[in-house]
XYZ file of C-alpha atoms in Angstrom:
703
model
C 189.820 -39.211 -0.030
C 186.302 -37.936 0.584
C 185.825 -34.214 1.021
C 184.788 -33.230 4.548
C 183.809 -29.587 4.863
C 183.112 -28.356 8.370
C 182.014 -25.209 10.086
C 184.271 -22.875 12.031
C 185.588 -23.846 15.466
C 182.883 -23.600 18.116
C 182.521 -24.778 21.697
C 181.055 -28.116 20.701
C 183.676 -30.614 21.723
C 182.832 -32.308 25.011
C 185.381 -33.573 27.522
C 186.198 -37.181 26.825
C 185.563 -37.021 23.093
C 188.503 -38.818 21.446
C 191.030 -37.036 19.306
C 192.486 -38.656 16.215
C 195.367 -37.602 14.083
C 194.331 -35.332 11.193
C 196.885 -36.929 8.883
C 196.980 -40.692 8.835
C 200.027 -42.486 7.472
C 199.190 -44.375 4.266
C 199.991 -47.732 5.804
C 197.036 -47.275 8.190
C 194.414 -47.026 5.466
C 192.752 -49.967 3.825
C 189.945 -50.807 1.422
C 187.171 -50.476 3.963
C 188.183 -47.294 5.751
C 190.518 -46.344 8.563
C 191.841 -48.190 11.561
C 190.596 -47.245 15.030
C 192.187 -44.124 16.538
C 193.828 -46.224 19.241
C 195.962 -47.841 16.525
C 197.236 -44.580 15.063
C 200.800 -43.822 16.175
C 201.032 -40.559 18.058
C 197.294 -40.220 18.657
C 196.762 -38.300 21.908
C 195.018 -40.147 24.687
C 191.517 -39.087 25.697
C 191.565 -36.341 28.315
C 188.600 -36.215 30.685
C 187.953 -32.784 32.186
C 184.508 -32.341 33.649
C 184.973 -28.627 34.360
C 186.121 -27.272 31.011
C 185.066 -27.668 27.399
C 187.496 -27.310 24.537
C 187.053 -24.604 21.885
C 188.221 -26.967 19.128
C 185.997 -27.601 16.164
C 184.145 -30.920 16.323
C 185.700 -31.583 12.925
C 189.250 -31.247 14.252
C 189.201 -35.002 14.838
C 189.031 -35.678 11.092
C 191.021 -34.988 7.936
C 189.298 -31.796 6.736
C 189.509 -29.065 4.141
C 188.457 -25.955 6.078
C 188.635 -23.288 3.398
C 187.428 -25.086 0.306
C 184.420 -23.411 -1.300
C 182.016 -25.850 -2.927
C 181.088 -25.133 -6.521
C 178.017 -22.950 -7.107
C 176.277 -25.692 -9.089
C 176.787 -29.429 -8.664
C 175.243 -32.621 -9.975
C 175.157 -35.616 -7.665
C 173.452 -38.975 -7.872
C 172.247 -38.901 -4.284
C 171.760 -36.031 -1.833
C 171.492 -37.091 1.822
C 170.175 -34.507 4.287
C 171.556 -35.360 7.715
C 174.903 -36.860 8.764
C 173.715 -38.753 11.822
C 173.592 -42.548 12.138
C 170.945 -42.944 9.410
C 172.669 -40.670 6.903
C 176.104 -42.169 7.454
C 174.722 -45.727 7.335
C 173.087 -44.925 4.001
C 176.270 -43.358 2.614
C 178.287 -46.444 3.546
C 176.401 -48.420 0.903
C 178.141 -46.399 -1.815
C 181.769 -46.932 -0.818
C 183.894 -48.171 -3.673
C 181.357 -47.225 -6.342
C 181.158 -44.548 -9.012
C 177.944 -43.180 -7.482
C 178.381 -39.544 -6.462
C 176.951 -38.825 -2.995
C 176.652 -35.524 -1.143
C 175.743 -35.403 2.565
C 174.765 -32.088 4.155
C 174.075 -31.341 7.804
C 173.322 -28.077 9.569
C 175.445 -29.170 12.536
C 178.976 -27.734 12.639
C 180.459 -31.223 12.753
C 180.012 -34.818 13.905
C 178.081 -35.489 17.098
C 180.609 -34.794 19.866
C 179.013 -36.684 22.748
C 175.950 -38.544 23.998
C 172.711 -38.971 22.043
C 171.529 -42.498 21.195
C 173.157 -45.655 22.525
C 172.603 -49.394 22.371
C 173.255 -51.706 19.422
C 171.226 -54.827 18.726
C 172.811 -57.863 17.050
C 171.284 -57.050 13.640
C 172.871 -53.596 13.705
C 176.221 -55.105 14.638
C 175.860 -57.472 11.665
C 175.350 -54.405 9.475
C 178.598 -52.955 10.805
C 180.283 -56.269 9.990
C 179.060 -55.957 6.416
C 180.515 -52.448 6.222
C 183.853 -53.734 7.488
C 183.782 -51.799 10.782
C 182.414 -54.552 13.017
C 185.723 -55.245 14.806
C 186.257 -51.548 15.606
C 182.728 -51.130 16.943
C 182.901 -54.359 18.957
C 186.240 -53.384 20.493
C 184.706 -50.229 21.984
C 181.281 -51.600 22.905
C 180.121 -52.774 26.329
C 178.363 -56.147 26.365
C 175.088 -56.524 28.227
C 174.526 -59.877 29.897
C 171.788 -59.613 32.539
C 168.574 -57.713 33.228
C 167.443 -57.001 36.787
C 163.808 -56.138 37.461
C 162.972 -54.038 40.511
C 159.552 -53.047 41.822
C 157.667 -51.804 44.884
C 157.843 -53.782 48.105
C 155.055 -56.350 48.346
C 154.585 -55.675 52.083
C 153.516 -52.109 51.353
C 156.707 -50.598 52.706
C 158.571 -47.754 51.052
C 161.200 -48.241 48.381
C 161.931 -50.858 45.744
C 163.233 -54.417 45.918
C 164.775 -56.776 43.368
C 162.172 -59.095 41.890
C 164.334 -61.197 39.585
C 167.395 -61.300 37.346
C 167.090 -62.744 33.853
C 169.699 -63.333 31.128
C 169.777 -60.727 28.359
C 169.904 -63.484 25.772
C 168.086 -64.920 22.794
C 169.367 -68.471 22.411
C 168.709 -68.665 18.647
C 171.232 -65.886 18.006
C 174.157 -67.814 19.434
C 175.875 -64.518 20.276
C 175.308 -61.363 22.380
C 171.929 -59.758 21.807
C 172.966 -56.170 22.477
C 175.922 -53.969 23.281
C 176.346 -50.336 24.291
C 178.222 -47.700 22.306
C 177.296 -44.049 22.188
C 176.124 -42.442 18.963
C 179.163 -40.192 18.634
C 181.462 -43.220 18.407
C 179.111 -45.052 16.041
C 179.145 -41.979 13.792
C 182.936 -41.805 14.120
C 183.425 -45.308 12.742
C 180.904 -44.911 9.930
C 182.357 -41.515 8.997
C 185.936 -42.795 8.912
C 184.768 -45.693 6.775
C 183.722 -43.362 3.954
C 186.509 -40.774 4.186
C 188.804 -42.851 1.995
C 186.295 -42.835 -0.898
C 186.372 -39.803 -3.172
C 182.841 -40.314 -4.520
C 181.328 -39.208 -1.178
C 181.399 -35.616 0.075
C 180.212 -34.311 3.455
C 179.377 -30.664 4.163
C 178.649 -29.615 7.717
C 177.161 -26.225 8.660
C 175.110 -26.563 5.493
C 171.327 -26.762 5.228
C 168.820 -27.030 2.401
C 166.531 -24.024 2.009
C 164.440 -25.133 -0.974
C 163.700 -28.295 -2.914
C 161.919 -28.839 -6.197
C 161.281 -32.055 -8.129
C 160.590 -31.985 -11.860
C 157.929 -34.679 -12.092
C 158.003 -34.644 -15.889
C 161.247 -36.620 -15.983
C 161.159 -38.785 -12.849
C 160.742 -41.956 -14.916
C 163.972 -41.387 -16.866
C 166.990 -43.078 -15.306
C 169.726 -40.592 -16.207
C 167.939 -37.349 -15.334
C 168.476 -35.156 -12.272
C 164.926 -34.125 -11.377
C 165.676 -33.013 -7.810
C 166.850 -29.410 -7.451
C 167.989 -28.182 -4.027
C 169.391 -24.876 -2.795
C 171.913 -25.117 0.047
C 173.074 -22.410 2.424
C 175.882 -22.160 4.951
C 174.455 -21.780 8.450
C 175.464 -21.240 12.041
C 173.716 -23.312 14.680
C 173.946 -23.083 18.445
C 173.739 -26.654 19.704
C 175.281 -26.335 23.163
C 174.058 -25.113 26.488
C 176.122 -24.955 29.655
C 173.932 -25.862 32.594
C 175.060 -25.062 36.086
C 174.064 -27.343 38.931
C 175.399 -27.196 42.444
C 174.793 -30.847 43.268
C 177.941 -32.040 45.037
C 179.489 -28.667 44.232
C 180.035 -29.548 40.571
C 179.209 -27.588 37.413
C 178.144 -29.904 34.607
C 178.742 -28.996 30.989
C 175.973 -30.601 28.994
C 174.318 -30.614 25.627
C 170.654 -29.979 26.312
C 169.003 -31.044 23.079
C 169.283 -29.394 19.662
C 167.484 -26.040 19.614
C 166.255 -25.157 16.149
C 165.836 -21.542 15.092
C 163.778 -20.427 12.143
C 161.192 -22.075 9.964
C 163.726 -24.163 8.051
C 165.538 -25.435 11.133
C 168.599 -23.228 10.764
C 169.771 -19.692 11.355
C 171.516 -18.108 8.359
C 174.686 -16.175 9.029
C 174.499 -12.598 7.779
C 177.888 -13.137 6.128
C 176.901 -16.376 4.351
C 177.787 -16.772 0.694
C 174.984 -17.126 -1.876
C 173.241 -20.482 -1.834
C 174.590 -23.406 -3.850
C 172.413 -25.172 -6.383
C 172.455 -28.972 -6.313
C 170.863 -31.220 -8.909
C 170.322 -34.807 -7.792
C 168.707 -37.992 -8.996
C 167.420 -38.831 -5.514
C 167.133 -37.073 -2.152
C 166.875 -38.786 1.240
C 165.941 -37.055 4.480
C 167.871 -38.429 7.443
C 167.451 -35.155 9.311
C 165.836 -36.276 12.531
C 162.547 -35.799 14.345
C 162.220 -32.150 13.231
C 162.925 -33.095 9.639
C 163.042 -30.191 7.202
C 162.564 -32.484 4.221
C 159.506 -34.117 5.781
C 157.816 -30.727 5.940
C 158.703 -29.931 2.341
C 157.268 -33.280 1.207
C 154.061 -32.641 3.142
C 154.357 -35.891 5.081
C 152.292 -35.889 8.264
C 153.131 -37.731 11.451
C 150.362 -39.915 12.830
C 150.048 -41.592 16.197
C 149.535 -41.200 19.913
C 149.102 -37.609 21.074
C 150.102 -38.454 24.655
C 153.706 -37.352 25.106
C 156.269 -38.018 27.799
C 159.297 -36.071 28.980
C 162.477 -37.972 29.812
C 165.827 -36.989 31.148
C 168.774 -39.044 29.923
C 172.059 -38.925 31.830
C 175.488 -40.441 31.158
C 177.314 -40.374 34.477
C 179.703 -42.074 36.854
C 177.417 -42.879 39.816
C 178.320 -42.942 43.476
C 175.636 -45.302 44.707
C 174.964 -48.210 47.036
C 172.456 -49.673 44.574
C 173.595 -53.325 44.229
C 172.701 -53.802 40.534
C 174.370 -50.673 39.231
C 176.364 -52.746 36.672
C 173.343 -54.619 35.310
C 170.655 -53.516 32.922
C 167.834 -52.545 35.280
C 164.178 -51.670 35.049
C 163.384 -49.791 38.257
C 159.635 -49.518 38.695
C 157.980 -47.169 41.197
C 154.704 -45.279 41.465
C 156.268 -42.208 39.841
C 157.631 -44.068 36.833
C 160.160 -46.598 35.580
C 163.867 -45.907 35.140
C 165.890 -47.791 32.559
C 169.485 -48.070 33.779
C 172.164 -49.440 31.452
C 175.860 -49.935 32.263
C 178.441 -48.329 29.987
C 182.205 -48.397 29.718
C 184.529 -46.180 31.790
C 182.534 -46.820 34.990
C 179.566 -44.916 33.564
C 175.891 -45.763 33.446
C 173.127 -44.325 31.297
C 169.765 -43.632 32.929
C 166.473 -42.837 31.174
C 164.429 -41.035 33.815
C 160.731 -40.125 33.462
C 160.180 -36.581 34.621
C 156.670 -35.720 33.474
C 153.890 -37.391 31.520
C 150.570 -36.281 30.120
C 149.349 -33.788 27.535
C 150.191 -30.504 29.299
C 153.977 -30.625 29.536
C 156.711 -28.100 30.199
C 159.279 -27.448 27.524
C 162.096 -29.990 28.030
C 164.706 -27.258 27.702
C 163.336 -25.709 30.904
C 164.196 -28.813 32.922
C 167.296 -28.646 35.088
C 169.776 -31.387 35.789
C 168.842 -31.193 39.461
C 165.185 -31.844 38.714
C 166.064 -34.875 36.594
C 168.267 -36.334 39.330
C 165.634 -35.674 41.997
C 163.194 -37.761 39.941
C 165.797 -40.548 39.741
C 166.467 -40.526 43.491
C 162.744 -40.717 44.234
C 162.418 -43.909 42.174
C 165.622 -45.615 43.349
C 164.969 -45.082 47.075
C 165.871 -46.440 49.600
C 169.210 -46.592 47.773
C 171.309 -43.481 47.279
C 172.393 -41.996 43.976
C 175.052 -39.295 43.984
C 176.969 -37.942 41.021
C 180.653 -38.587 40.488
C 180.861 -36.952 37.065
C 178.611 -36.338 34.087
C 179.762 -36.624 30.482
C 176.418 -35.713 28.898
C 172.761 -35.229 29.687
C 169.663 -34.048 27.918
C 165.916 -33.779 28.307
C 163.436 -34.382 25.558
C 159.812 -35.029 24.782
C 158.814 -38.385 23.315
C 156.158 -38.542 20.626
C 154.941 -41.951 19.469
C 154.346 -41.196 15.790
C 154.866 -42.616 12.300
C 154.834 -40.756 8.988
C 151.990 -41.454 6.585
C 154.538 -41.832 3.772
C 158.169 -42.990 3.693
C 158.679 -42.061 0.033
C 157.245 -39.394 -2.251
C 157.372 -37.981 -5.772
C 157.559 -41.255 -7.684
C 160.204 -42.625 -5.330
C 162.645 -39.753 -5.909
C 162.447 -38.570 -2.286
C 162.662 -40.697 0.860
C 162.565 -40.265 4.628
C 164.613 -42.446 6.978
C 164.822 -42.999 10.733
C 163.623 -40.335 13.169
C 162.595 -38.180 10.218
C 159.614 -40.484 9.732
C 159.044 -42.331 13.034
C 159.613 -41.456 16.701
C 159.139 -43.479 19.863
C 160.328 -43.791 23.434
C 163.895 -44.884 24.212
C 162.899 -47.625 26.626
C 163.167 -50.465 24.099
C 166.497 -49.215 22.732
C 165.310 -49.152 19.134
C 165.845 -45.573 17.913
C 169.337 -45.685 16.442
C 168.960 -49.355 15.512
C 165.773 -48.821 13.519
C 167.223 -45.741 11.807
C 170.337 -47.622 10.700
C 168.229 -50.576 9.564
C 165.923 -48.246 7.576
C 168.987 -46.864 5.805
C 170.363 -50.353 5.216
C 167.094 -51.402 3.592
C 166.984 -48.381 1.278
C 170.698 -48.230 0.464
C 171.057 -51.399 -1.584
C 167.963 -50.547 -3.618
C 169.325 -47.100 -4.482
C 172.747 -48.568 -5.252
C 171.263 -51.171 -7.599
C 169.160 -48.500 -9.306
C 171.929 -45.909 -9.622
C 174.360 -48.457 -11.048
C 171.857 -49.179 -13.826
C 171.308 -52.795 -12.789
C 167.495 -52.571 -12.957
C 166.439 -52.733 -16.567
C 163.191 -50.733 -16.761
C 161.635 -47.654 -15.228
C 158.717 -49.681 -13.893
C 161.028 -52.233 -12.275
C 163.095 -49.458 -10.677
C 159.990 -47.908 -9.183
C 158.658 -51.283 -8.023
C 161.921 -51.975 -6.215
C 162.140 -48.550 -4.581
C 158.504 -48.758 -3.475
C 159.409 -51.746 -1.336
C 161.277 -49.406 1.022
C 157.968 -48.033 2.312
C 156.058 -51.319 2.090
C 158.803 -53.068 4.099
C 159.879 -50.463 6.640
C 156.644 -48.623 7.490
C 155.023 -51.765 8.994
C 158.191 -52.236 11.082
C 157.792 -48.707 12.479
C 154.096 -49.254 13.208
C 154.830 -52.549 14.965
C 157.545 -50.863 16.991
C 155.171 -48.137 18.171
C 152.594 -50.748 19.179
C 155.264 -52.757 20.987
C 156.682 -49.660 22.651
C 153.331 -48.770 24.205
C 152.961 -52.202 25.762
C 156.582 -52.825 26.702
C 156.566 -51.082 30.075
C 153.308 -52.805 31.013
C 155.371 -55.980 31.350
C 157.194 -54.349 34.241
C 154.321 -52.277 35.628
C 152.271 -55.369 36.459
C 154.293 -58.569 35.919
C 152.093 -61.577 35.196
C 152.615 -65.262 35.891
C 153.881 -65.537 32.298
C 156.494 -62.808 32.786
C 159.456 -65.001 31.798
C 157.778 -65.973 28.512
C 156.623 -62.418 27.826
C 160.032 -60.852 28.441
C 161.710 -63.434 26.192
C 159.227 -62.560 23.453
C 160.043 -58.893 23.996
C 163.778 -59.574 23.721
C 163.193 -61.487 20.489
C 161.041 -58.679 19.098
C 163.647 -55.994 19.786
C 166.253 -58.212 18.127
C 164.166 -58.194 14.941
C 163.064 -61.833 14.879
C 159.461 -60.802 14.205
C 160.256 -58.772 11.082
C 159.058 -60.358 7.866
C 158.764 -58.250 4.743
C 155.683 -58.792 2.555
C 155.774 -60.430 -0.891
C 157.103 -58.151 -3.635
C 159.565 -58.218 -6.495
C 162.292 -58.614 -3.838
C 160.475 -61.197 -1.687
C 159.030 -64.088 -3.646
C 157.000 -66.916 -2.175
C 157.340 -70.535 -3.318
C 155.453 -71.324 -6.514
C 151.793 -72.023 -5.804
C 151.806 -70.348 -2.357
C 150.074 -66.973 -2.136
C 150.758 -66.131 1.498
C 152.480 -67.464 4.586
C 151.113 -67.725 8.092
C 152.002 -65.264 10.859
C 155.686 -64.610 11.472
C 157.087 -66.642 14.339
C 159.471 -65.167 16.884
C 162.263 -67.472 15.794
C 165.322 -67.503 13.559
C 163.890 -69.420 10.615
C 164.415 -69.639 6.850
C 161.349 -67.833 5.529
C 161.070 -65.424 2.569
C 161.038 -61.851 3.873
C 162.875 -62.607 7.131
C 166.504 -61.879 7.860
C 168.891 -64.730 7.168
C 169.740 -66.070 10.642
C 173.446 -65.765 11.306
C 175.314 -69.047 11.659
C 178.890 -70.215 12.072
C 180.644 -72.446 9.536
C 184.225 -72.985 8.376
C 185.808 -72.274 5.024
C 186.333 -75.429 2.996
C 189.748 -74.213 1.843
C 191.429 -73.713 5.215
C 189.030 -74.587 8.046
C 188.922 -71.022 9.372
C 185.578 -70.404 11.135
C 183.355 -67.446 10.284
C 179.919 -66.126 11.039
C 178.085 -65.920 7.738
C 177.015 -62.293 8.028
C 180.660 -61.276 8.444
C 181.203 -62.810 5.003
C 178.265 -60.973 3.399
C 179.944 -57.639 2.708
C 177.749 -54.711 1.677
C 178.792 -54.683 -1.977
C 175.299 -54.628 -3.465
C 175.498 -58.304 -4.394
C 172.782 -60.928 -4.039
C 173.820 -64.359 -2.817
C 172.450 -67.671 -4.011
C 173.256 -69.847 -1.005
C 173.102 -73.577 -1.747
C 172.790 -75.794 1.338
C 173.937 -78.869 -0.565
C 173.863 -81.420 2.259
C 176.431 -84.219 2.546
C 178.182 -83.924 -0.819
C 180.432 -86.876 -0.055
C 177.324 -88.842 -1.045
C 177.295 -89.413 -4.802
C 173.670 -88.318 -5.240
C 174.158 -85.019 -3.412
C 177.472 -84.456 -5.211
C 175.923 -84.952 -8.657
C 173.051 -82.669 -7.758
C 175.465 -79.899 -6.727
C 177.478 -80.328 -9.940
C 174.351 -80.193 -12.078
C 173.172 -76.996 -10.355
C 176.582 -75.389 -10.738
C 176.800 -76.273 -14.408
C 173.347 -74.846 -15.067
C 174.035 -71.599 -13.191
C 177.311 -71.102 -15.026
C 175.852 -71.750 -18.477
C 172.285 -70.413 -18.253
C 171.659 -67.588 -20.729
C 169.639 -65.650 -18.174
C 171.977 -66.213 -15.210
C 175.530 -66.563 -16.522
C 176.023 -62.832 -16.920
C 174.988 -62.147 -13.306
C 176.747 -65.018 -11.497
C 180.131 -65.118 -13.289
C 182.736 -62.341 -13.002
C 182.854 -60.086 -16.069
C 186.129 -58.252 -16.861
C 187.320 -58.348 -13.237
C 184.066 -56.747 -12.056
C 182.179 -58.281 -9.161
C 179.167 -60.240 -10.418
C 175.722 -59.096 -9.337
C 175.152 -62.516 -7.738
C 177.573 -64.594 -5.671
C 176.923 -68.320 -5.552
C 177.873 -69.785 -2.163
C 177.833 -73.423 -1.051
C 177.317 -74.648 2.518
C 177.729 -78.432 2.752
C 177.863 -80.764 5.752
C 180.337 -83.393 4.477
C 183.699 -83.970 6.098
C 186.121 -81.499 4.520
C 188.739 -84.083 3.582
C 186.143 -85.854 1.420
C 185.560 -82.744 -0.729
C 187.885 -81.566 -3.524
C 187.241 -77.824 -3.827
C 188.864 -77.451 -7.251
C 186.808 -80.310 -8.642
C 183.624 -78.318 -8.092
C 182.100 -76.349 -11.006
C 183.710 -72.973 -11.700
C 180.733 -70.964 -10.465
C 181.580 -72.138 -6.934
C 185.271 -71.086 -7.144
C 185.626 -68.675 -10.089
C 189.025 -67.764 -11.514
C 190.409 -64.243 -11.704
C 193.498 -63.362 -13.753
C 194.348 -60.845 -11.046
C 193.913 -62.950 -7.913
C 193.488 -66.585 -8.982
C 190.765 -68.814 -7.567
C 188.148 -67.454 -5.177
C 188.506 -69.924 -2.293
C 185.963 -68.132 -0.092
C 182.652 -69.300 -1.545
C 182.451 -72.866 -0.206
C 181.799 -73.579 3.479
C 181.478 -76.686 5.611
C 179.190 -77.175 8.603
C 181.741 -79.161 10.602
C 183.778 -78.964 13.781
C 186.363 -76.171 13.794
C 189.764 -76.535 15.419
C 189.189 -73.951 18.159
C 185.585 -72.761 18.120
C 183.625 -76.002 18.155
C 180.762 -76.961 15.864
C 178.375 -74.293 14.549
C 175.662 -76.871 13.729
C 174.231 -74.607 11.044
C 171.968 -77.262 9.518
C 170.510 -78.062 12.903
C 169.988 -74.412 13.880
C 168.369 -73.599 10.535
C 166.295 -76.810 10.571
C 167.641 -77.968 7.203
C 167.451 -81.656 6.377
C 171.031 -82.812 5.728
C 169.853 -85.246 3.071
C 167.504 -82.834 1.280
C 169.138 -79.390 1.570
C 167.710 -76.213 0.063
C 168.668 -73.081 -1.875
C 168.202 -69.613 -0.390
C 168.342 -66.354 -2.350
C 169.744 -63.701 -0.002
C 169.271 -60.034 -0.812
C 172.121 -57.524 -0.458
C 170.710 -56.456 2.937
C 170.841 -59.998 4.338
C 167.099 -60.640 4.103
C 165.758 -63.736 2.362
C 164.336 -63.162 -1.102
C 163.318 -66.770 -1.801
C 163.613 -70.275 -0.330
C 163.724 -73.036 -2.955
C 164.408 -76.714 -3.328
C 168.126 -77.319 -3.600
C 168.072 -77.960 -7.361
C 165.315 -75.491 -8.304
C 167.445 -73.485 -10.730
C 164.319 -72.357 -12.543
C 163.167 -70.797 -9.267
C 166.441 -68.872 -9.117
C 165.819 -67.655 -12.675
C 162.273 -66.619 -11.771
C 163.520 -64.586 -8.836
C 165.948 -62.480 -10.861
C 163.531 -62.196 -13.770
C 161.006 -60.830 -11.269
C 163.620 -58.335 -10.081
C 164.305 -57.415 -13.750
C 168.030 -56.999 -13.037
C 171.020 -57.380 -15.290
């Protein structure tokens, strides 16, 4: 069980935050974490009280060790600064490994309420790979439609509905986005690592110094990063009184940082702890302490905006209150998003320009007055408020994502910030962490053979994710212009915007991890479509298992174990030519001197590469056990692996996934796709190009 060290009880818990039992019966734990709190016998129901905050510690929801003193000196493989969505997403890559991870956060415990919200399909696929997809989906609110409102065309006062469009990208074949608040996202990711004793979390703990010994950064087994940690007390809550409708609202109004290092030491704190680490990653938010220590500057637009964000139960006659809405008026544009429990979230522009008041000086009443001005002639009264905050948006990107010979990294808000209107903040942070995590895991497990190859791989974090952040900032600036002055091409433009925010435009550049076909030096511009192209994410698709006909989405099958997948789209293998070709490829992969040791299980250990087959023959014409062993390897512990061969055929209950058609694969020709551990495509090859597979892993220099 992971160690979870929290601060003392403070008034941080917000009404409505769920309670879970501190001691879970053993039958409710499994390999990938813990079951949802709703499944735990005896778990108290959520109690909503809008007038009173509990004095319980935010860590009282979790199995904790309150009085354990950490050792004065510790060696860890990876030190993560920040236990928000980015930090916890990164830590989830190391479940079930022997890699020692320490997470520290100056907060007294997990986020109790509010903060970011909104999960795109790619992020939900990441949760599937971590094994928490079903829990997250069960709590999330699906978004189906977008309503656009604007000023009256006759010059009258107020706003009118202009159109309603589906919140859908057809290529995905599934919901594009859902809503779940950050505190619950953190809850599921945190519970997923608590059952793994190689990961430790310390709250109320902040770094106060960092030093990197550059003389040994090229040596794999050294600990060049030295960090001093200190126990801290942080005041994160403010109670704001507002007499609207005679109600006092308890709210978290941002995170106020005291002191140069972003924390306020307690006069009774123990001496600082010394941590030696191989790598350090800053996931510590927009006011990142580590970013300052690494001398990384933020570059971008100097024009800031101030927003209020409110989670509330509205009492309103606005007809589209349960749709996603963009409400455009002369004073600004509100983004309104429905949530569960009758709530909505509203992002409300309060001020804009270069001379701005401090967001902490804004009152709830002022934020709601701005909302009512935009939504007129409709009314907007407050039933209850679970959380609200005000903050200043800065559209900026760090000039570096990694430093010190790739021993120090910055992730998420620590290295890029933007407005919330496109719903990308938490998603991009989690996806940054997902990109970096598998590279660190591969490196720390000693799978990359040389120092140069390790550095080449880790450098791809910046070369892949910094352009994504820059593109997002550029998109963010133009996004609201779609609604400010809709053109005749609005339907096409909004669909392109929906595709962009889903990640269909992302294509990583060529590198050791993204290899172009032999003889091709560069590809054309990335298309906003789900296509099989090196550097783009493998489009999700539905197939059935050959062994039992059970349908699955492919990304649910691609667990975050650090494994590559060689995915062979073999075509109709009931045809003798296609069948022979598949057998020849399987025999070569299983016997090749350079590949056998990475594709076949060794001493019950998972191989570095899984070989998967997706065919389009009728299942009853295929004998699974007659296929080469690499497609259904044997384990003395668990027998044959029946979960590597799939068929693109009709399922009993869910219909036909038509994977070949969706991916534009010729059923007679097929292809082979090398899929990286993060679900992005490393190479696209001809179906029998086994030498191309060898070239890919030789280029990665892995073993």
